Tab-separated table of C-alpha atoms in Angstrom:
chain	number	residue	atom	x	y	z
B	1354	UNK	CA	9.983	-51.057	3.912
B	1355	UNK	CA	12.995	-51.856	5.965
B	1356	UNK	CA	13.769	-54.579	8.644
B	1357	UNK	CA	16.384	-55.368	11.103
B	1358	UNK	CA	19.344	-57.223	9.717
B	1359	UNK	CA	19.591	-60.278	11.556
B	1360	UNK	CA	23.229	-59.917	12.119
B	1361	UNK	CA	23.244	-56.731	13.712
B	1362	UNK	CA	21.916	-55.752	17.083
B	1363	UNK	CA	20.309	-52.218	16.677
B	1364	UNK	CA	17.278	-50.879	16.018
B	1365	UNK	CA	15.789	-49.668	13.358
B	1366	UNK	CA	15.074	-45.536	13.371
B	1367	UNK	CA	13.531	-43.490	11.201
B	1368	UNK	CA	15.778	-40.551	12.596
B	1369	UNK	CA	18.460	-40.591	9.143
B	1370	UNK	CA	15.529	-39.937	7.194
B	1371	UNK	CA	13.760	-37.405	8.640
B	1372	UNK	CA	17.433	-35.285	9.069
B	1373	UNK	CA	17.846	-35.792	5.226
B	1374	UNK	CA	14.280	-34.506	5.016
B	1375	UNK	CA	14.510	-31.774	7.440
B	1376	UNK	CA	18.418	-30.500	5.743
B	1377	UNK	CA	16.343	-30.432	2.281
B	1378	UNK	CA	13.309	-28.326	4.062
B	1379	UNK	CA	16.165	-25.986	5.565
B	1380	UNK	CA	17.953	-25.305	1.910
B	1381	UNK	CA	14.910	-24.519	-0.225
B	1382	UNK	CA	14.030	-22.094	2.679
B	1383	UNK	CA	17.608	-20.383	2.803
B	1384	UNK	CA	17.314	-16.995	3.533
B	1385	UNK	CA	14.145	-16.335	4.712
B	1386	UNK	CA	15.770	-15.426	7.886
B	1387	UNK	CA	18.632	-13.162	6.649
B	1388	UNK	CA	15.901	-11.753	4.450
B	1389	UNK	CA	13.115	-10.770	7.599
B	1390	UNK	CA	15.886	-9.788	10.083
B	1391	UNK	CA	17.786	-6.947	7.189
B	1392	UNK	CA	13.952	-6.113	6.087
B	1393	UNK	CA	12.710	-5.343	9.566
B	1394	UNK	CA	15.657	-4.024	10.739
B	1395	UNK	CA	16.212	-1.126	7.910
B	1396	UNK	CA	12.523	-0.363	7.475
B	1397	UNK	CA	12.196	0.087	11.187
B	1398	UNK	CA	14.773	1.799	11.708
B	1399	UNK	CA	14.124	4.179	9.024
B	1400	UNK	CA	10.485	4.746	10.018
B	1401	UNK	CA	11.112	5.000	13.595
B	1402	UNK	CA	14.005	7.927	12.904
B	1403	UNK	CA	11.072	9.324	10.982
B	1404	UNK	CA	8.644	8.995	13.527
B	1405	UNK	CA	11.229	10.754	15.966
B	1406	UNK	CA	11.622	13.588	13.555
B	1407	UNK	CA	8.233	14.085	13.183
B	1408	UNK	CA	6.448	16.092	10.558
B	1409	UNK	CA	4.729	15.194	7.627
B	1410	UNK	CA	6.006	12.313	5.069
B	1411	UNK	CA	6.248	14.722	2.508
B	1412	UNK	CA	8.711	17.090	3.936
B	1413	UNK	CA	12.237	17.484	5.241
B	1414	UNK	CA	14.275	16.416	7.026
B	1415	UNK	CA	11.312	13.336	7.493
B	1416	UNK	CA	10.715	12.185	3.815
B	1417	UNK	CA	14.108	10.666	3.166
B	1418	UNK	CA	13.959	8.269	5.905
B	1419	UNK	CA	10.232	7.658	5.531
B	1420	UNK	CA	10.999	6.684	1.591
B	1421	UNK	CA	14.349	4.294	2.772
B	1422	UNK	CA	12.249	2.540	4.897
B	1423	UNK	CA	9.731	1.359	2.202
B	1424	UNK	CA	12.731	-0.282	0.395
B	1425	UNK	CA	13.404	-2.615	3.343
B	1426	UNK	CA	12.015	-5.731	1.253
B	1427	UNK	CA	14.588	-4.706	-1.221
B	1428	UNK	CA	17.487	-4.231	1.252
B	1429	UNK	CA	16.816	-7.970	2.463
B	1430	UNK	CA	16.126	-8.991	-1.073
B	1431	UNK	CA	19.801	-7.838	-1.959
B	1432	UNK	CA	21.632	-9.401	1.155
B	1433	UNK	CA	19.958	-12.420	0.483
B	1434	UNK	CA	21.451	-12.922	-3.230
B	1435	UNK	CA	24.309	-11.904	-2.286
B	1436	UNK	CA	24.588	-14.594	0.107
B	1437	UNK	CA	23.468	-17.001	-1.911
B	1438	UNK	CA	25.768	-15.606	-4.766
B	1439	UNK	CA	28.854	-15.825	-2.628
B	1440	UNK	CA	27.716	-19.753	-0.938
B	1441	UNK	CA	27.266	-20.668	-4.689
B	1442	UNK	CA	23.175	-21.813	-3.622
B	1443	UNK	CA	21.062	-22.349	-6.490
B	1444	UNK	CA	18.071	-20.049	-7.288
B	1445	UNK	CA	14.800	-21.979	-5.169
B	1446	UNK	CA	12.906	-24.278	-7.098
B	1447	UNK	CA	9.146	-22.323	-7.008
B	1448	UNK	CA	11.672	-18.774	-8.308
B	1449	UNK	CA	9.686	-17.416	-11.305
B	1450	UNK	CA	12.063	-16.246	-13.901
B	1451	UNK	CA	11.917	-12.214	-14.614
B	1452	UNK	CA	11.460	-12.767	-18.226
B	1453	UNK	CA	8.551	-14.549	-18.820
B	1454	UNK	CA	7.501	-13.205	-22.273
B	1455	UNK	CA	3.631	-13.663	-23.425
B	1456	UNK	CA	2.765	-14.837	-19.784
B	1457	UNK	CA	3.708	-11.144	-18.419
B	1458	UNK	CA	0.519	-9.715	-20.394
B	1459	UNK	CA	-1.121	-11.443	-17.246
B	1460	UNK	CA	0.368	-8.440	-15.485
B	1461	UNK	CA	-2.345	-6.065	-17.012
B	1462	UNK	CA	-5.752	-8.381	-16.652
B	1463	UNK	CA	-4.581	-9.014	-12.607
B	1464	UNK	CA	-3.789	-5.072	-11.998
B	1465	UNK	CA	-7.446	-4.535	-13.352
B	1466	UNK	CA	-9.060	-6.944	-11.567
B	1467	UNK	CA	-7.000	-5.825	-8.232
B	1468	UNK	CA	-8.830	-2.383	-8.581
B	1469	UNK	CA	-12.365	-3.980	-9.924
B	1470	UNK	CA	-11.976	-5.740	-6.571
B	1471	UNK	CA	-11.899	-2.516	-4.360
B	1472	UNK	CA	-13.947	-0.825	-6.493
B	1473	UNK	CA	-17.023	-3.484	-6.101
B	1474	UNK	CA	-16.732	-3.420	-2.413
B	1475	UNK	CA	-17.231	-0.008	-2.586
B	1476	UNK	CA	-20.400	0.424	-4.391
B	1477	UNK	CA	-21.900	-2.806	-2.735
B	1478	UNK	CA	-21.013	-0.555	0.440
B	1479	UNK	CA	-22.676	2.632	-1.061
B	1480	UNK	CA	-25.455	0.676	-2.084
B	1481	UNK	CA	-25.979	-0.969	1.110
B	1482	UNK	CA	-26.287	2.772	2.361
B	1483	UNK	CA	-22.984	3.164	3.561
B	1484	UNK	CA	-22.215	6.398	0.979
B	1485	UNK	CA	-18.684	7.349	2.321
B	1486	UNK	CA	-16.871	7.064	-0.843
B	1487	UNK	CA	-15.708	10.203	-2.720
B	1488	UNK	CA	-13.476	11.201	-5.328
B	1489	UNK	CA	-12.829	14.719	-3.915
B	1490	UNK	CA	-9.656	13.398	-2.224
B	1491	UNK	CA	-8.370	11.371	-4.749
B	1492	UNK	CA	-8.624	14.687	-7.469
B	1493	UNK	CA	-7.065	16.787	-5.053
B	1494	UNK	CA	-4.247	14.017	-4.238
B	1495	UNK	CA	-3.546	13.917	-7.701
B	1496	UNK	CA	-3.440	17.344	-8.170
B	1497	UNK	CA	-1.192	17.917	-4.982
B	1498	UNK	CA	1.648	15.844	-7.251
B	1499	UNK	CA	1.040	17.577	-10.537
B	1500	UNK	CA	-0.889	15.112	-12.619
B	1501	UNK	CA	-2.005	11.440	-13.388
B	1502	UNK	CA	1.935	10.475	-14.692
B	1503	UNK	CA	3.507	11.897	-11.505
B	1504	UNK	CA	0.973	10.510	-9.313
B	1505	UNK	CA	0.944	6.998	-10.854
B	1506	UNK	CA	4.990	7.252	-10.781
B	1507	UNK	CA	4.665	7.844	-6.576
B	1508	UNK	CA	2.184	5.566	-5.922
B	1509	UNK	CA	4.489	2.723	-8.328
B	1510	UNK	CA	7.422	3.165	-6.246
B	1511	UNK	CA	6.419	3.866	-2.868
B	1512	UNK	CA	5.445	0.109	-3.048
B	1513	UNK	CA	5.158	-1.969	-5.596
B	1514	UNK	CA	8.902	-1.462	-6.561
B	1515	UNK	CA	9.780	-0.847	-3.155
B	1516	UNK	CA	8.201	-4.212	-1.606
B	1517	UNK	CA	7.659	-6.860	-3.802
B	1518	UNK	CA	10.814	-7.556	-5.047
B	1519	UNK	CA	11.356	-8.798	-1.556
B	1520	UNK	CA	8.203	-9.957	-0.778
B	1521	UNK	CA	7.436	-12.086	-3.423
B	1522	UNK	CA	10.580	-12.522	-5.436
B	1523	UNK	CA	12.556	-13.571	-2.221
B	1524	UNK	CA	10.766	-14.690	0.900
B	1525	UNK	CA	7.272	-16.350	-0.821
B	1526	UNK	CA	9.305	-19.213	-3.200
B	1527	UNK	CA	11.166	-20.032	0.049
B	1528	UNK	CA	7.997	-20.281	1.968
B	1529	UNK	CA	6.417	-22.159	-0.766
B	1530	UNK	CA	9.352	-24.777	-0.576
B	1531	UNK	CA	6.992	-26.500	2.370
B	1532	UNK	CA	4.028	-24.793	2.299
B	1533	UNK	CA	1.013	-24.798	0.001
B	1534	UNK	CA	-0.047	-21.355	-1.660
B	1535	UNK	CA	-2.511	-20.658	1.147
B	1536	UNK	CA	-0.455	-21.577	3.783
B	1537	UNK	CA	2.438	-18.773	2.341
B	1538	UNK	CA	0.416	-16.281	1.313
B	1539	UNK	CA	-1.079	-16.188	5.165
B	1540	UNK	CA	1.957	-16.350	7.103
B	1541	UNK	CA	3.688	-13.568	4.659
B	1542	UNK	CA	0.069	-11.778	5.190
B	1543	UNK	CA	0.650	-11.899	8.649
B	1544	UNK	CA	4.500	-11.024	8.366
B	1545	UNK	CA	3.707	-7.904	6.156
B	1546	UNK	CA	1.013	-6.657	8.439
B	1547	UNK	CA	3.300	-6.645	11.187
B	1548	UNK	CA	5.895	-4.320	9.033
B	1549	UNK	CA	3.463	-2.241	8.460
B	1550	UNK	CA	3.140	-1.287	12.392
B	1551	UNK	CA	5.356	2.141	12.427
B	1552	UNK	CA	3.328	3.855	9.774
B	1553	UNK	CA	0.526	4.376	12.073
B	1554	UNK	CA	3.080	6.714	14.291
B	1555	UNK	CA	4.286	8.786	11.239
B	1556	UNK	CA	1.929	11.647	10.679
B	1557	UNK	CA	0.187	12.409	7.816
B	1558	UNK	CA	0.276	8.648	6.455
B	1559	UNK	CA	-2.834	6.928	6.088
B	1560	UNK	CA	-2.369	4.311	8.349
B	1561	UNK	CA	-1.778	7.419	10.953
B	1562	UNK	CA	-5.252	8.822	9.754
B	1563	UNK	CA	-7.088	5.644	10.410
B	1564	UNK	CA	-5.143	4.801	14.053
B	1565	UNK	CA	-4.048	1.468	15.167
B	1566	UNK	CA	-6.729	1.334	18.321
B	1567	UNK	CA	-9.976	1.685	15.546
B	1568	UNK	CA	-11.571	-0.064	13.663
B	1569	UNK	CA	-10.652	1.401	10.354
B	1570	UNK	CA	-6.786	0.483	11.792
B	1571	UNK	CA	-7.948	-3.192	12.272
B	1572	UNK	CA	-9.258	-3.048	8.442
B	1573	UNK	CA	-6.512	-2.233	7.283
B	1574	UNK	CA	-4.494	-4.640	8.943
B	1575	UNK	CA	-6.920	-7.664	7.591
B	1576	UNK	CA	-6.945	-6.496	3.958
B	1577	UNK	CA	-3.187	-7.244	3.941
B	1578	UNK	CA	-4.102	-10.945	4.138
B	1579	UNK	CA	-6.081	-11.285	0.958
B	1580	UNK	CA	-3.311	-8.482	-1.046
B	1581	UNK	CA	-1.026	-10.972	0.037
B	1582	UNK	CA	-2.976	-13.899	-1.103
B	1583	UNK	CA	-3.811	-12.282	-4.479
B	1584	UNK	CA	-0.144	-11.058	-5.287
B	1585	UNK	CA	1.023	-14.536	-4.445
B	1586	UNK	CA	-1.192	-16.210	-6.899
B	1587	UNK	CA	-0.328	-12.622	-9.698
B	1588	UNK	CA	3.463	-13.971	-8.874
B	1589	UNK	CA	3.166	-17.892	-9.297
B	1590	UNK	CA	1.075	-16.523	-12.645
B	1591	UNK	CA	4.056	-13.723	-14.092
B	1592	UNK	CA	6.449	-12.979	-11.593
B	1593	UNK	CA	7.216	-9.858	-9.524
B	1594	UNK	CA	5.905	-7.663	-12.256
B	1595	UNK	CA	2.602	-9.271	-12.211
B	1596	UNK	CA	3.053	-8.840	-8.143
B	1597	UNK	CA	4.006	-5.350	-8.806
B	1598	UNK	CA	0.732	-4.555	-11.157
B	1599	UNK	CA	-1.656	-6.192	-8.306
B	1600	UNK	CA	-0.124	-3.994	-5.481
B	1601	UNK	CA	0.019	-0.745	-7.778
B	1602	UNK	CA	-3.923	-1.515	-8.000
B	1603	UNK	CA	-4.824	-1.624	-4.537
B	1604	UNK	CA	-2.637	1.125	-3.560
B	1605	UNK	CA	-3.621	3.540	-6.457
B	1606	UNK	CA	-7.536	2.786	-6.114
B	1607	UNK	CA	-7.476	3.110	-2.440
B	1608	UNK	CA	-5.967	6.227	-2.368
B	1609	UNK	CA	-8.412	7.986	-5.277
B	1610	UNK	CA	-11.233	6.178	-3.702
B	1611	UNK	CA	-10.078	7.898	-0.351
B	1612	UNK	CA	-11.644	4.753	1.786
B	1613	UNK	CA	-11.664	5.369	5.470
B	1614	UNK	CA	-14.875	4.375	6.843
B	1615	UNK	CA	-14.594	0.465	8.507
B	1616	UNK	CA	-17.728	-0.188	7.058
B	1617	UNK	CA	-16.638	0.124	3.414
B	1618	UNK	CA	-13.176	-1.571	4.553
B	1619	UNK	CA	-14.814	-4.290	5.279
B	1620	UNK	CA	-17.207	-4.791	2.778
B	1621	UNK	CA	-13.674	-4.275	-0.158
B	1622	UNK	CA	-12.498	-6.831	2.530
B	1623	UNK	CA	-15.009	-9.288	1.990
B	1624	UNK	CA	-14.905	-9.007	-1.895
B	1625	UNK	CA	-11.201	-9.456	-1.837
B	1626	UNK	CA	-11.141	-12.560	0.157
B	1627	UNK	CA	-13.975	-13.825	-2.051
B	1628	UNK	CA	-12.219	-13.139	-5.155
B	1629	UNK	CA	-8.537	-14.769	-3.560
B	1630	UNK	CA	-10.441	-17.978	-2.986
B	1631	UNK	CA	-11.762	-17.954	-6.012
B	1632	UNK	CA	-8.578	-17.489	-7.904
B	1633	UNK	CA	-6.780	-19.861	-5.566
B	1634	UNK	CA	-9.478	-22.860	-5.745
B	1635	UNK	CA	-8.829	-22.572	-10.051
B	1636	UNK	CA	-5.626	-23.174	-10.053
B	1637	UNK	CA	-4.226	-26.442	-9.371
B	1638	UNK	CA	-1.750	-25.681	-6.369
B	1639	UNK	CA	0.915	-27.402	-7.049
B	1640	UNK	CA	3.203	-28.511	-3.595
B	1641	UNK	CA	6.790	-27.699	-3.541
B	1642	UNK	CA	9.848	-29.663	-4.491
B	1643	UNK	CA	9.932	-33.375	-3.171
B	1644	UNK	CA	11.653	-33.866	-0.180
B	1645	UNK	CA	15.420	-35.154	-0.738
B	1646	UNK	CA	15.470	-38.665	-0.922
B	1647	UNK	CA	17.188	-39.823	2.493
B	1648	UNK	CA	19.671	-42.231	2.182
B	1649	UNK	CA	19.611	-45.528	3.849
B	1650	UNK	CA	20.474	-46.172	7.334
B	1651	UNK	CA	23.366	-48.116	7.241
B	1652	UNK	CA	21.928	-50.321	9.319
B	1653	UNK	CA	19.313	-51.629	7.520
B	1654	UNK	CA	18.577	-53.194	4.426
B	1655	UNK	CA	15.634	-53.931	2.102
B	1656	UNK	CA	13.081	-56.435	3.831
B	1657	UNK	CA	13.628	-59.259	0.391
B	1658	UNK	CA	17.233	-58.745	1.187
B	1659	UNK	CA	18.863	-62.438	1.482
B	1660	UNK	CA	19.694	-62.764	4.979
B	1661	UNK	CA	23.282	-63.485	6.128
B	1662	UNK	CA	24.453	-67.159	6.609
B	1663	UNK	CA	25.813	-68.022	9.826
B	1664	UNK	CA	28.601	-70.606	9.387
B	1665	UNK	CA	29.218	-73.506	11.929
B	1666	UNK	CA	32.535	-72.350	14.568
């Protein structure tokens, strides 16, 4: 605690402080806007010259800018260490190192349990009577590419590789300098839903098969909250590779499982939320770096401070 020194006339404020608080906020957070701006900016532009091309994904002249515009997390992952690299910034304090040697076999339990977790909506769907599930698409997707390796290969880089190096190796330790691991993994939920937007105006993509205006479109949207929940907590546990084995699961079980009806959605939905808490509540969240300590106003001084003598004129 702090009081008024008797020999000065002005008042104590609390306004030093909370600007040395506020600066320290502002660096562990560096970047996150370079980062957004240079992510939506190439992926949209990208996917809107593809959506004014038109044509399938799959085809030219549309596929090149359709695949460009999936790397836009890695575009504003880039400009942001380069930044940083050239402002000499040090790496954020919640950063998980690349290498993290035993700890990346977490990678393999978490990319299992991403596609147990779509998997058990599913059959608690089917069971419930909702029997929309079938495999028929997913053989015949897999086919389309020539095989398990080539398919596996696709579905790896069209966005795992593409997104989370971005995602979670840039923008969620910034976020998670002032925000608990809820409170991140919503608001870059939220962020990443949003990006998502121009795929449902490229044709032949899923999100085009669903449509924005449906229900199925409104799924979709929502199960990007608890993805980005669960990759956050697959991140905090081994990285971006453990990110990048979590996404790979959802994306290559959704598209064998070939899930389209709202119903199902939201039944994987519900699982997936349930199993993000769950994950979340057993592991202590630890809260971000300390604030940096403000330095004293220099008008004040600590209250069993000897106050000045006055001497007699």
């Amino acid at each position: 605690m702090f009081q008024q020194n008797s020999g000065v006339g002005h008042t104590v404020s609390g306004e030093a402080p909370r600007k040395a608080e506020d600066g320290g906020v502002r660096t562990r957070r560096s970047g996150l806007g370079l980062f957004f701006a240079v992510t939506f900016a190439t992926t949209w532009t990208f996917w809107l010259t593809a959506i004014a091309l038109g044509g399938s994904p799959t085809s030219s002249p549309t596929a090149l800018p359709f695949l460009l515009g999936g790397f836009g997390p890695v575009f504003g992952a880039i400009a942001v260490r380069v930044r940083r690299g050239r402002r000499g910034e040090p790496v954020p304090a919640r950063t998980v190192k690349l290498r993290q040697g035993v700890r990346l076999f977490w990678a393999l339990p978490l990319l299992a349990l991403s596609s147990a977790s779509l998997v058990a909506g599913a059959l608690l769907a089917d069971f419930l009577g909702d029997a929309t599930v079938s495999l028929t698409e997913g053989k015949e997707l897999i086919s389309s590419v020539g095989g398990i390796a080539p398919f596996l290969i696709s579905m790896l880089i069209g966005g795992p590789l593409a997104e989370e190096p971005g995602w979670r190796g840039t923008a969620y330790p910034r976020l998670r300098a002032s925000m608990s691991r809820l409170q991140a993994g919503l608001l870059l939920g939220g962020v990443w839903a949003v990006w998502h937007l121009p795929l449902f105006f490229i044709e032949g993509t899923v999100q085009a098969e669903l449509g924005l205006f449906s229900w199925s479109g409104l799924m979709f949207s929502l199960s990007v909250f608890p993805v980005a929940l669960l990759t956050g907590y697959a991140y905090e546990r081994a990285g971006v590779a453990a990110a990048v084995a979590v996404h790979l699961g959802f994306n290559t079980t959704m598209a064998v499982l070939s899930v389209d009806s709202p119903v199902t959605q939201a039944f994987i939905l519900a699982v997936q939320v349930g199993l993000a808490m769950t994950l979340l509540a057993t592991r202590r969240d630890r809260r971000t770096t300390p604030p940096v300590p403000a330095a004293p106003h220099p008008h004040q001084v600590p209250a069993d401070a000897p106050h000045p003598i006055s001497l007699p004129h």
